[in-house]
mmCIF file of C-alpha atoms in Angstrom:
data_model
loop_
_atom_site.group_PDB
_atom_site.id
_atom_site.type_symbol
_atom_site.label_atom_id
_atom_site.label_comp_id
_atom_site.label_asym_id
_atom_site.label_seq_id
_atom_site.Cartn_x
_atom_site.Cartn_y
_atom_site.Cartn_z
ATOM 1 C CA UNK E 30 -2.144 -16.694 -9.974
ATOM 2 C CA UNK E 31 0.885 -13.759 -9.665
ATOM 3 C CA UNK E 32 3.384 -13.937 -7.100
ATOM 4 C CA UNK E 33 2.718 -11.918 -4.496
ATOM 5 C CA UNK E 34 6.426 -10.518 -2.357
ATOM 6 C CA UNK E 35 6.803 -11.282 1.149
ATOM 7 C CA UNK E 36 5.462 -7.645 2.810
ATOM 8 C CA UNK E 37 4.755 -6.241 -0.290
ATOM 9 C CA UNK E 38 2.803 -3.558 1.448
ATOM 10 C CA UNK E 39 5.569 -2.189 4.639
ATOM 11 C CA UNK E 40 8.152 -2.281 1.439
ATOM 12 C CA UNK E 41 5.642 -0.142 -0.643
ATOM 13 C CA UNK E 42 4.932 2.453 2.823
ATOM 14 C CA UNK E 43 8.962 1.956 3.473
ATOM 15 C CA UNK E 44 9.898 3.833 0.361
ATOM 16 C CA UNK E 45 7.094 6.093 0.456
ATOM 17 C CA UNK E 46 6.492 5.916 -3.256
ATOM 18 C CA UNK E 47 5.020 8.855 -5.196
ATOM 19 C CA UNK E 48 5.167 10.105 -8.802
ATOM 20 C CA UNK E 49 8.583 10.767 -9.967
ATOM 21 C CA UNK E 50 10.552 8.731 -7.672
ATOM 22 C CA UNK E 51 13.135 6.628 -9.237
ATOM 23 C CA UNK E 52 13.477 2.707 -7.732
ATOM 24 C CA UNK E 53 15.842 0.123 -8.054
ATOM 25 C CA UNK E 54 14.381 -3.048 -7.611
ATOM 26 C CA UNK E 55 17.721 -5.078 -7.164
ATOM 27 C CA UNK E 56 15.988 -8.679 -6.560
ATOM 28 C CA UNK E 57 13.184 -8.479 -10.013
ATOM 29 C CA UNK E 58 12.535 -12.426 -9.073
ATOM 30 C CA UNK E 59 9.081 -12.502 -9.972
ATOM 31 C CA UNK E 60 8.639 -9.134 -10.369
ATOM 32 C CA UNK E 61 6.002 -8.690 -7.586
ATOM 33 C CA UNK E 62 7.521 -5.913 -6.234
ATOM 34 C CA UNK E 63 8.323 -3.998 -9.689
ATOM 35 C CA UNK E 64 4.643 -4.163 -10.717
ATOM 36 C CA UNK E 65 3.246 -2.603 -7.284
ATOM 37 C CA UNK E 66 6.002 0.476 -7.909
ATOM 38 C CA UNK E 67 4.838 0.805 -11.191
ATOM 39 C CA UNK E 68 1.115 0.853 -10.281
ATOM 40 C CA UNK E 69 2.028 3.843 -8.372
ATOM 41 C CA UNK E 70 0.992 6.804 -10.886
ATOM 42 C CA UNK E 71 4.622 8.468 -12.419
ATOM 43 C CA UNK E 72 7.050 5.643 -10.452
ATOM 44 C CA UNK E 73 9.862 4.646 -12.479
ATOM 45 C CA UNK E 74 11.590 1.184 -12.047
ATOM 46 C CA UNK E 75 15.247 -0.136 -12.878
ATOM 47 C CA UNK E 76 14.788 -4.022 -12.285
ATOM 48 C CA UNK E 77 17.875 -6.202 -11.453
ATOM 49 C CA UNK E 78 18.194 -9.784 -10.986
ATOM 50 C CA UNK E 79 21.181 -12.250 -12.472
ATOM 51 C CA UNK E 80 19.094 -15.229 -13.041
ATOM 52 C CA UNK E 81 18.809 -14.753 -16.816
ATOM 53 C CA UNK E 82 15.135 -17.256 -16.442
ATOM 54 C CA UNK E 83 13.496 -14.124 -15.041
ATOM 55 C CA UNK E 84 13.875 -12.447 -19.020
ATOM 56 C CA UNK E 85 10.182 -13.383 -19.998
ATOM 57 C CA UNK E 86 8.453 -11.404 -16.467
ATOM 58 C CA UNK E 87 10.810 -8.617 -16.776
ATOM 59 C CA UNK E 88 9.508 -8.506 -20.935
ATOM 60 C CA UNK E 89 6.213 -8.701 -20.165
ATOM 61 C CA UNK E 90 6.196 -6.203 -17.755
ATOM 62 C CA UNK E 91 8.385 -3.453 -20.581
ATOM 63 C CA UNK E 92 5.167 -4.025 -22.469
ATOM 64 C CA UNK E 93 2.807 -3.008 -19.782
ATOM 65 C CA UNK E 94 4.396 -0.069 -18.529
ATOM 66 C CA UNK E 95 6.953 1.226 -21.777
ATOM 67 C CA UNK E 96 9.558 3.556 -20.771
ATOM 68 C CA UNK E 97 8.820 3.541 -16.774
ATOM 69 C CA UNK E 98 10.277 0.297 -16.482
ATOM 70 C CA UNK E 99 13.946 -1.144 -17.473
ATOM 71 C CA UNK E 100 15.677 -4.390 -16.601
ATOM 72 C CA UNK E 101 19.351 -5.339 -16.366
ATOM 73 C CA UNK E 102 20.776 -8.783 -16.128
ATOM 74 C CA UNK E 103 23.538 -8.483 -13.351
ATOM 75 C CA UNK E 104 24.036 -9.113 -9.842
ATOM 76 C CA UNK E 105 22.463 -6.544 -7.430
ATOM 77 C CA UNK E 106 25.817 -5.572 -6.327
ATOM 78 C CA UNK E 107 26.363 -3.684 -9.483
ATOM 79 C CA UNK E 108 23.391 -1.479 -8.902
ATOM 80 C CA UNK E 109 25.278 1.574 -8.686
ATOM 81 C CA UNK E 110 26.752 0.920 -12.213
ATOM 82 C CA UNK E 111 23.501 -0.235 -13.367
ATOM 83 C CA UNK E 112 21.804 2.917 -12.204
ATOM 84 C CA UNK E 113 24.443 5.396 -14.275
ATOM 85 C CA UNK E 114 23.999 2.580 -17.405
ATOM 86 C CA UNK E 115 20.604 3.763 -17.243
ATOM 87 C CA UNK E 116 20.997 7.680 -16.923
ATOM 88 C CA UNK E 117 20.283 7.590 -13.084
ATOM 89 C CA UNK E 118 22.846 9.624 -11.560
ATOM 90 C CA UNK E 119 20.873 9.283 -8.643
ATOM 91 C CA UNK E 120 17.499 7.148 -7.054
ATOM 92 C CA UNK E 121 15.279 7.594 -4.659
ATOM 93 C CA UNK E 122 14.686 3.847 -3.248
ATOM 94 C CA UNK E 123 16.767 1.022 -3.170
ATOM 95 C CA UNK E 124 14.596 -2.356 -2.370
ATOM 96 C CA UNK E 125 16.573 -5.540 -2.196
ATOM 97 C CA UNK E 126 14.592 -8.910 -1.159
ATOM 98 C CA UNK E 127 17.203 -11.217 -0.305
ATOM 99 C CA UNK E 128 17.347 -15.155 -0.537
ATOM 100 C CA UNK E 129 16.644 -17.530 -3.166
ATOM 101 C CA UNK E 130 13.324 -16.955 -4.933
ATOM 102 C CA UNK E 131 10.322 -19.370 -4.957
ATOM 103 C CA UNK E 132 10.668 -19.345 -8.372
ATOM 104 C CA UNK E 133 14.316 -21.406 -7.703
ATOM 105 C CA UNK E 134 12.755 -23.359 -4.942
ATOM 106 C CA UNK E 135 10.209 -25.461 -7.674
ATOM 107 C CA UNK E 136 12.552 -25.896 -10.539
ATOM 108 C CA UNK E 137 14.423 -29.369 -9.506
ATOM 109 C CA UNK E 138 16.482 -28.597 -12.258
ATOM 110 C CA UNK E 139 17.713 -25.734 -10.231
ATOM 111 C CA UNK E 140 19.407 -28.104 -7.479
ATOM 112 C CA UNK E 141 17.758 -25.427 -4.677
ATOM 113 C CA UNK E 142 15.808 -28.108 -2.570
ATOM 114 C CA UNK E 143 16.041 -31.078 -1.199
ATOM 115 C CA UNK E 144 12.735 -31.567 -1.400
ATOM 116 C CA UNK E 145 13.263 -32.523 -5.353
ATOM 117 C CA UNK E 146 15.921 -34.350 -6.570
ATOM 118 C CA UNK E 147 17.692 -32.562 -9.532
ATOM 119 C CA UNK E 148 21.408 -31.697 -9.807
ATOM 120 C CA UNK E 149 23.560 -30.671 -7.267
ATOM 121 C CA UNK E 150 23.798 -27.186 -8.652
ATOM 122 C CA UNK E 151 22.264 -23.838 -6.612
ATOM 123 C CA UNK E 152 23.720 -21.296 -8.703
ATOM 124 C CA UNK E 153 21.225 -18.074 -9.198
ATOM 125 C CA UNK E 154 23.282 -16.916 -12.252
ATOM 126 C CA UNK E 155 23.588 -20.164 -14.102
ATOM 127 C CA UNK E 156 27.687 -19.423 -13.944
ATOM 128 C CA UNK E 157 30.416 -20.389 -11.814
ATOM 129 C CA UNK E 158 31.361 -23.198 -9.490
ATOM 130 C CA UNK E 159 28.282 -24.953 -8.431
ATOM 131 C CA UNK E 160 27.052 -26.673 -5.220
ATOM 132 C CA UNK E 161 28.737 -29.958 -6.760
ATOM 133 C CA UNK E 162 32.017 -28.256 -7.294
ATOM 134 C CA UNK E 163 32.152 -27.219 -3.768
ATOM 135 C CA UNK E 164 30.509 -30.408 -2.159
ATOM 136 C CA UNK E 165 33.312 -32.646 -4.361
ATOM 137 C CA UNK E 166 36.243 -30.467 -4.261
ATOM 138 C CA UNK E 167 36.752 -28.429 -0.804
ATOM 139 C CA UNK E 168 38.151 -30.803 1.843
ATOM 140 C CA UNK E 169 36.511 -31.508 5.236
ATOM 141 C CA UNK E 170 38.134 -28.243 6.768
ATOM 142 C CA UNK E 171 36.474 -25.966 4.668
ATOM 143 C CA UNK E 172 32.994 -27.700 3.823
ATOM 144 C CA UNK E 173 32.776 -27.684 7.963
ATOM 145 C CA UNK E 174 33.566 -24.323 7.889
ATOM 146 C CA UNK E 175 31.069 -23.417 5.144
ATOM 147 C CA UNK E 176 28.498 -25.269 7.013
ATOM 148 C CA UNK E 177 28.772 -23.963 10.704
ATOM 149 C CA UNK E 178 29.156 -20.254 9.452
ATOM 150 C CA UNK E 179 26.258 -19.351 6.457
ATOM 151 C CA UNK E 180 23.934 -22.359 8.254
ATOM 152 C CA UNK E 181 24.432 -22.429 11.781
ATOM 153 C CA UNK E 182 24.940 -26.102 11.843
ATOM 154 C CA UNK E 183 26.111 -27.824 15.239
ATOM 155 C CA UNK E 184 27.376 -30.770 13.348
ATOM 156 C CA UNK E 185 29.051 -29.348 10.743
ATOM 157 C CA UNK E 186 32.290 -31.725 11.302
ATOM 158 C CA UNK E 187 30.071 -34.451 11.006
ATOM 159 C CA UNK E 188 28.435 -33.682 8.224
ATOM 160 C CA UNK E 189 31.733 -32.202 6.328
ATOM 161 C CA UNK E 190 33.577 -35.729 7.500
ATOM 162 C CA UNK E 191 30.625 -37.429 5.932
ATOM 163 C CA UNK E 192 30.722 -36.090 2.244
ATOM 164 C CA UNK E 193 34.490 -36.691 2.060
ATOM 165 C CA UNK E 194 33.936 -39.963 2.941
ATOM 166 C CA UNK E 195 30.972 -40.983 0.578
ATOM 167 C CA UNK E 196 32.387 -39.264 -2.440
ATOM 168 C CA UNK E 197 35.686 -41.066 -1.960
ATOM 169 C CA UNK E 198 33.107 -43.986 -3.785
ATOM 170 C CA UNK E 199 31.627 -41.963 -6.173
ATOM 171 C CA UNK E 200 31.088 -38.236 -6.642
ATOM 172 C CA UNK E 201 27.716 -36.481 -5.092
ATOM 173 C CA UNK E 202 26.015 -34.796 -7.835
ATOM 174 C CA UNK E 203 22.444 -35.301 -6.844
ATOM 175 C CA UNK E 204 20.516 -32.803 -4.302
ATOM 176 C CA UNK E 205 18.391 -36.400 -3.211
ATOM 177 C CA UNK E 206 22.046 -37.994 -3.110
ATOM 178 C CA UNK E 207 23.125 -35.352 -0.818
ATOM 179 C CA UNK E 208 20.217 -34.915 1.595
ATOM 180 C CA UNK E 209 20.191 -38.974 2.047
ATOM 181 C CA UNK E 210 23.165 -39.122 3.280
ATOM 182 C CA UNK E 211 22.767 -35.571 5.278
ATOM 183 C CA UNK E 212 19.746 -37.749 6.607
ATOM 184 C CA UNK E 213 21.321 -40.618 7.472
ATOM 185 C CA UNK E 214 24.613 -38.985 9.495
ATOM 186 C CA UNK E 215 22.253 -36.232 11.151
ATOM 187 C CA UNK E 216 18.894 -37.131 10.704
ATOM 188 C CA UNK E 217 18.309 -39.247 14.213
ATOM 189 C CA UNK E 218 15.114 -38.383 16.034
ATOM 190 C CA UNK E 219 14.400 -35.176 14.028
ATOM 191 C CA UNK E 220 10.549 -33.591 13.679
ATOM 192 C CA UNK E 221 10.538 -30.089 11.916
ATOM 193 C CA UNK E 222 13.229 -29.391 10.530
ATOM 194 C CA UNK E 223 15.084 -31.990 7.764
ATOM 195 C CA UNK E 224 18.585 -32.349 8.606
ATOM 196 C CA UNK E 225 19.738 -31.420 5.511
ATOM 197 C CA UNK E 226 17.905 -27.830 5.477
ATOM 198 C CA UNK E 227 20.737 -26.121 7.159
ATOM 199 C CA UNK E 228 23.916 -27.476 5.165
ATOM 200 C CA UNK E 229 21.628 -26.544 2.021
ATOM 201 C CA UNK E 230 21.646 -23.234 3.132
ATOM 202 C CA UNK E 231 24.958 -23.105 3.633
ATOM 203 C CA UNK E 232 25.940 -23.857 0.334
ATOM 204 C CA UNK E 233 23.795 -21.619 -1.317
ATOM 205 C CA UNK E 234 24.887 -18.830 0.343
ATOM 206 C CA UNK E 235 28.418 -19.833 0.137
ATOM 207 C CA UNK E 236 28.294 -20.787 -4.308
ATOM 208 C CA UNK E 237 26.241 -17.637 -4.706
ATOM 209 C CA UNK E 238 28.429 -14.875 -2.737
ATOM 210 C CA UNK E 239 25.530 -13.883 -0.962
ATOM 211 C CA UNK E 240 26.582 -11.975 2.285
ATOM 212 C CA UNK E 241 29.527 -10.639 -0.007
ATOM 213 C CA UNK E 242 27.253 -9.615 -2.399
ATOM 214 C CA UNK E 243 24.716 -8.152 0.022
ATOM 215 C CA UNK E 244 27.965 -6.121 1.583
ATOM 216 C CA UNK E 245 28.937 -4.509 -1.590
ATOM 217 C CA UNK E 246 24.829 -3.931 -2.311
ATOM 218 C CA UNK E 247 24.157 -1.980 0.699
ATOM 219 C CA UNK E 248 27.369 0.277 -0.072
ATOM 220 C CA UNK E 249 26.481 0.853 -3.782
ATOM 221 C CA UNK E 250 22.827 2.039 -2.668
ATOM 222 C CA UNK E 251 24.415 4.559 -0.144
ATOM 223 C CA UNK E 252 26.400 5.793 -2.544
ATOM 224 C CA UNK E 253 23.281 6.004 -5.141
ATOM 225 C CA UNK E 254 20.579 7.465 -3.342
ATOM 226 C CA UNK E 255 19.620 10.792 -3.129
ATOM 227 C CA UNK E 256 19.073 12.913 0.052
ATOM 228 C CA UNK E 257 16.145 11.588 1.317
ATOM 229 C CA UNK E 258 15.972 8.667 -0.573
ATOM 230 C CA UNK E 259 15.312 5.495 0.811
ATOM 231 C CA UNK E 260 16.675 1.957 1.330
ATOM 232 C CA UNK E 261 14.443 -1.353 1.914
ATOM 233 C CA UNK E 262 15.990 -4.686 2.905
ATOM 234 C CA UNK E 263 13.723 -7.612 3.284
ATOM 235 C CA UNK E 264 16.097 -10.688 4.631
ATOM 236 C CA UNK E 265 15.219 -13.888 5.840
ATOM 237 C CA UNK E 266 18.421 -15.384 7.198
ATOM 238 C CA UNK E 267 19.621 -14.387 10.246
ATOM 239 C CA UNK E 268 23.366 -13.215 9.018
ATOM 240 C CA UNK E 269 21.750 -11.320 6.171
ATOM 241 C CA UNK E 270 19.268 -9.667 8.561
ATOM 242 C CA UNK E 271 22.237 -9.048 11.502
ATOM 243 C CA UNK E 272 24.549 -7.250 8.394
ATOM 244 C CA UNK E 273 21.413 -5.103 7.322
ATOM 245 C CA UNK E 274 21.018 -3.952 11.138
ATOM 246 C CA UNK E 275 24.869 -3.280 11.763
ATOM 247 C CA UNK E 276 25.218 -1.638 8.517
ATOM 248 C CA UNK E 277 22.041 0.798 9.265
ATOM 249 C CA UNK E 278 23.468 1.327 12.595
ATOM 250 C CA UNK E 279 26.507 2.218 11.877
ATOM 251 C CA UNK E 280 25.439 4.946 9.550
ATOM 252 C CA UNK E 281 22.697 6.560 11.724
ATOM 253 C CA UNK E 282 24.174 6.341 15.565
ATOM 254 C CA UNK E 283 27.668 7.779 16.595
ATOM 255 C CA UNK E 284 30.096 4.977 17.845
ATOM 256 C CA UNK E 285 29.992 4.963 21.561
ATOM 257 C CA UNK E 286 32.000 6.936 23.425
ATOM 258 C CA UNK E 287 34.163 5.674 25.746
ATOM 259 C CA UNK E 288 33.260 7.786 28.711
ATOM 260 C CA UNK E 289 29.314 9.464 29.038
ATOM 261 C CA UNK E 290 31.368 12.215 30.419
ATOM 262 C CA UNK E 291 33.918 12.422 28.036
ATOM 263 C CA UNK E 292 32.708 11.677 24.470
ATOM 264 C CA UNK E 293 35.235 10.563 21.856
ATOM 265 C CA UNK E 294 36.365 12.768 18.658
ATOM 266 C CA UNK E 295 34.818 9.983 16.581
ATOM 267 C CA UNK E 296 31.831 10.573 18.083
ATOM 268 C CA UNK E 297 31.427 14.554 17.689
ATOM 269 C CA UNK E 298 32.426 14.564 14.087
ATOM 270 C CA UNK E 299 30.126 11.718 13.849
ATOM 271 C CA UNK E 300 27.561 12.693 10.589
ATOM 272 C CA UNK E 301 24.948 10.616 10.146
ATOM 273 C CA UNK E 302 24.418 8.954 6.445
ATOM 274 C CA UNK E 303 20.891 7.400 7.412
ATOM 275 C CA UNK E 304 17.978 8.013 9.725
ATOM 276 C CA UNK E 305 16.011 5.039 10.874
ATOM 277 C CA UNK E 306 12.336 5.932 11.316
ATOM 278 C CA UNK E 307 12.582 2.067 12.718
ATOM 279 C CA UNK E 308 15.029 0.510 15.076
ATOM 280 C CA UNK E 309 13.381 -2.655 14.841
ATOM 281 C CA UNK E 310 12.659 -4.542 12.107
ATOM 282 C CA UNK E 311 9.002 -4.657 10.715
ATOM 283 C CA UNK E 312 7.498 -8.112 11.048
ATOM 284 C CA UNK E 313 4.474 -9.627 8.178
ATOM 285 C CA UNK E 314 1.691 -10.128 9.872
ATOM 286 C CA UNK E 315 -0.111 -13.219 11.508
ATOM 287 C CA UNK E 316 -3.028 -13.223 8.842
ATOM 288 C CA UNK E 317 0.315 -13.403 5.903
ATOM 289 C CA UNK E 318 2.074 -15.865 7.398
ATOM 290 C CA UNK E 319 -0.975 -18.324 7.539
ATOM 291 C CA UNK E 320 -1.197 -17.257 3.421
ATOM 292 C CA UNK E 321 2.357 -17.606 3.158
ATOM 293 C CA UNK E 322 4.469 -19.762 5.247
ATOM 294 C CA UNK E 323 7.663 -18.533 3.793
ATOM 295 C CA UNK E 324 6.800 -15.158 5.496
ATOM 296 C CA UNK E 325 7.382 -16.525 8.894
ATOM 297 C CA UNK E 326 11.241 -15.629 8.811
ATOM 298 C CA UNK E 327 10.894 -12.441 6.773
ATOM 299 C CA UNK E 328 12.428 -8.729 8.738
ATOM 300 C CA UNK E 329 12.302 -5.462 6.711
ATOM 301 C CA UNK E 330 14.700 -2.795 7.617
ATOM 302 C CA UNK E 331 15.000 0.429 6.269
ATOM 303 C CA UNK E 332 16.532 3.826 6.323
ATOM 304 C CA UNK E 333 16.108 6.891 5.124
ATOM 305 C CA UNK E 334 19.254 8.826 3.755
ATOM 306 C CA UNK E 335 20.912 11.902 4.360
ATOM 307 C CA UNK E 336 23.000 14.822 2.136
ATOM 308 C CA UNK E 337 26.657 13.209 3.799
ATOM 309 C CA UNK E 338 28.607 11.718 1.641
ATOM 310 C CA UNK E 339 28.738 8.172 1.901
ATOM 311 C CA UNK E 340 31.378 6.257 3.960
ATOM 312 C CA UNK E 341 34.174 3.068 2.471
ATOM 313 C CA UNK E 342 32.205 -0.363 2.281
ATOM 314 C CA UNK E 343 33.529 -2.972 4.668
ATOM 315 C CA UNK E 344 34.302 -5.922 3.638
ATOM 316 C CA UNK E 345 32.744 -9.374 5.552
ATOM 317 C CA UNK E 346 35.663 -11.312 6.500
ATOM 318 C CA UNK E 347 34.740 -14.864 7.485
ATOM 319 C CA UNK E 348 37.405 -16.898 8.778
ATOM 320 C CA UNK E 349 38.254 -20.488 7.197
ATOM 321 C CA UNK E 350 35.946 -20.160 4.791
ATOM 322 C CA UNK E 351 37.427 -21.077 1.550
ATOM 323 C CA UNK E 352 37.538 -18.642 -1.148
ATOM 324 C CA UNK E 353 35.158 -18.857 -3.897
ATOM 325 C CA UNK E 354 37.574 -19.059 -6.595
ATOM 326 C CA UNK E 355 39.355 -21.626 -5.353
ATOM 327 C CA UNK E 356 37.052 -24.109 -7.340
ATOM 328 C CA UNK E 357 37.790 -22.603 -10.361
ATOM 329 C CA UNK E 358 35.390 -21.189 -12.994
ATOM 330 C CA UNK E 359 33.421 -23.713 -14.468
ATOM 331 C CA UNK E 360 29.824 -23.767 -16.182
#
């Protein structure tokens, strides 16, 4: 049975695909999405994705469709430079599906869940610090900081005060070493949701770059697409979805004026770099989520760009957290 994306058919109406157009598929995963824009007569398809396990889809889908498909292994934040690689001075959709893949989720090898024990790893690349690094190395401080910030965890003290303590005895390289004890500190009198889920999160996002990455992704594809190209975000977190939204925003609505009487000079010289057919996110449907539970959190944004040239890419600044290379580069 294929893997069928989360939405796959808002994403396909979002970029309004039609012979000709030029996609970058910056999340290849599975390659769901790839194979519905090539089934579209004359669509051409750059695939990105940095999990290097993804090689055998992305070949098997070069021998179905030849020369309208290409994939490069790299992070989707380098889709700009993967786009001119290519020949692509410009595209005409940009569709990034963000979060870990369901693909990662079933390899216990992959240290993902916590539903499978397997190492304590949760790296999408394969490179870099891991989960273990971070859980063994950062001190309470910053593993409370990691926690409360990417997953929204009340007891993120407790929890950070609670690895520093249990790996004082031995180090915690197991994903069913780490949700026990995630169980045991903040697991009393929970129902639906394991009390591990959100520091899991948290780590991911935090070993992976992930709202970093997704900053410098959304400012590559501005600066990629064509006039009238389009851009197609499917998140599932609520930080990746609020960055999406603020980021759209930003480039398609003036900043507000500080009087209604008296509107600012940032505001008149305001030129718009998207339109948003949308102000809301789209939603899957009740009959998808019931085929796909992992659809329940999904929100699709997306824009539609114009001719002005693009604006400087901000750069998330999240306080306390500790930086990435601070664990050092290890494999």
């Amino acid at each position: 049975m294929s893997h069928v994306p989360v939405m796959l058919h808002e994403v396909c109406d979002a970029l309004a695909l039609q012979p000709g157009k030029r996609i970058v598929d910056g999340t290849f995963g599975a390659g769901g999405y790839s194979r519905a824009f090539l089934e579209q007569e004359g669509v051409q398809v750059l695939a990105l994705d940095r999990d290097p396990a993804v090689r055998p889809r992305a070949e098997a889908l070069k021998a179905a469709f030849g020369g309208r498909f290409a994939f490069t292994l790299t992070p989707f934040s380098n889709l700009e430079e993967a786009a001119h690689a290519h020949g692509w001075a410009q595209a005409e959709g940009v569709v990034l599906d963000l979060g870990v893949s369901s693909m990662q989720i079933d390899q216990p090898q992959r240290g993902f869940s916590f539903m499978h024990d397997g190492p304590l790893d949760m790296r999408m690349g394969k490179a870099g610090p891991s989960a273990a690094d971070a859980v063994n190395t950062l001190d309470a401080a910053g593993l409370s900081a990691i926690f409360r910030t990417f997953g929204e965890e009340k007891h993120a003290r407790k929890a950070a005060a609670a690895i520093v303590e249990e790996r004082a005895r031995a180090p915690i390289t197991t994903t069913a070493a780490l949700a026990a004890l995630l169980a045991r500190v903040l697991g009393a009198g929970w129902q639906k949701i394991h009390p591990a889920t959100r520091v899991f999160q948290a780590l991911r996002i935090y070993v992976n770059d992930e709202l970093g990455e997704l900053a410098r992704a959304l400012a590559a594809a501005e600066r990629l697409l064509a006039p009238a190209g389009r851009l197609a975000v499917v998140a599932f977190h609520s930080l990746e979805d609020r960055m999406v939204k603020q980021f759209l925003r930003q480039r398609a609505e003036p900043p507000a004026a500080p009087s209604r009487h008296l509107p600012g000079a940032a505001a008149q010289a305001f030129a718009p770099r998207f339109t948003l057919p949308m102000r809301k996110a789209i939603r899957p449907t009740a009959e998808e989520i019931a085929a796909n539970p992992r659809a329940r959190s999904a929100h699709l944004r997306f824009g539609i760009r114009t001719a002005a040239p693009a604006l400087a890419a901000d750069r998330p600044v999240f306080p306390g957290i500790p930086a990435l290379e601070s664990l050092g580069a290890k494999s």
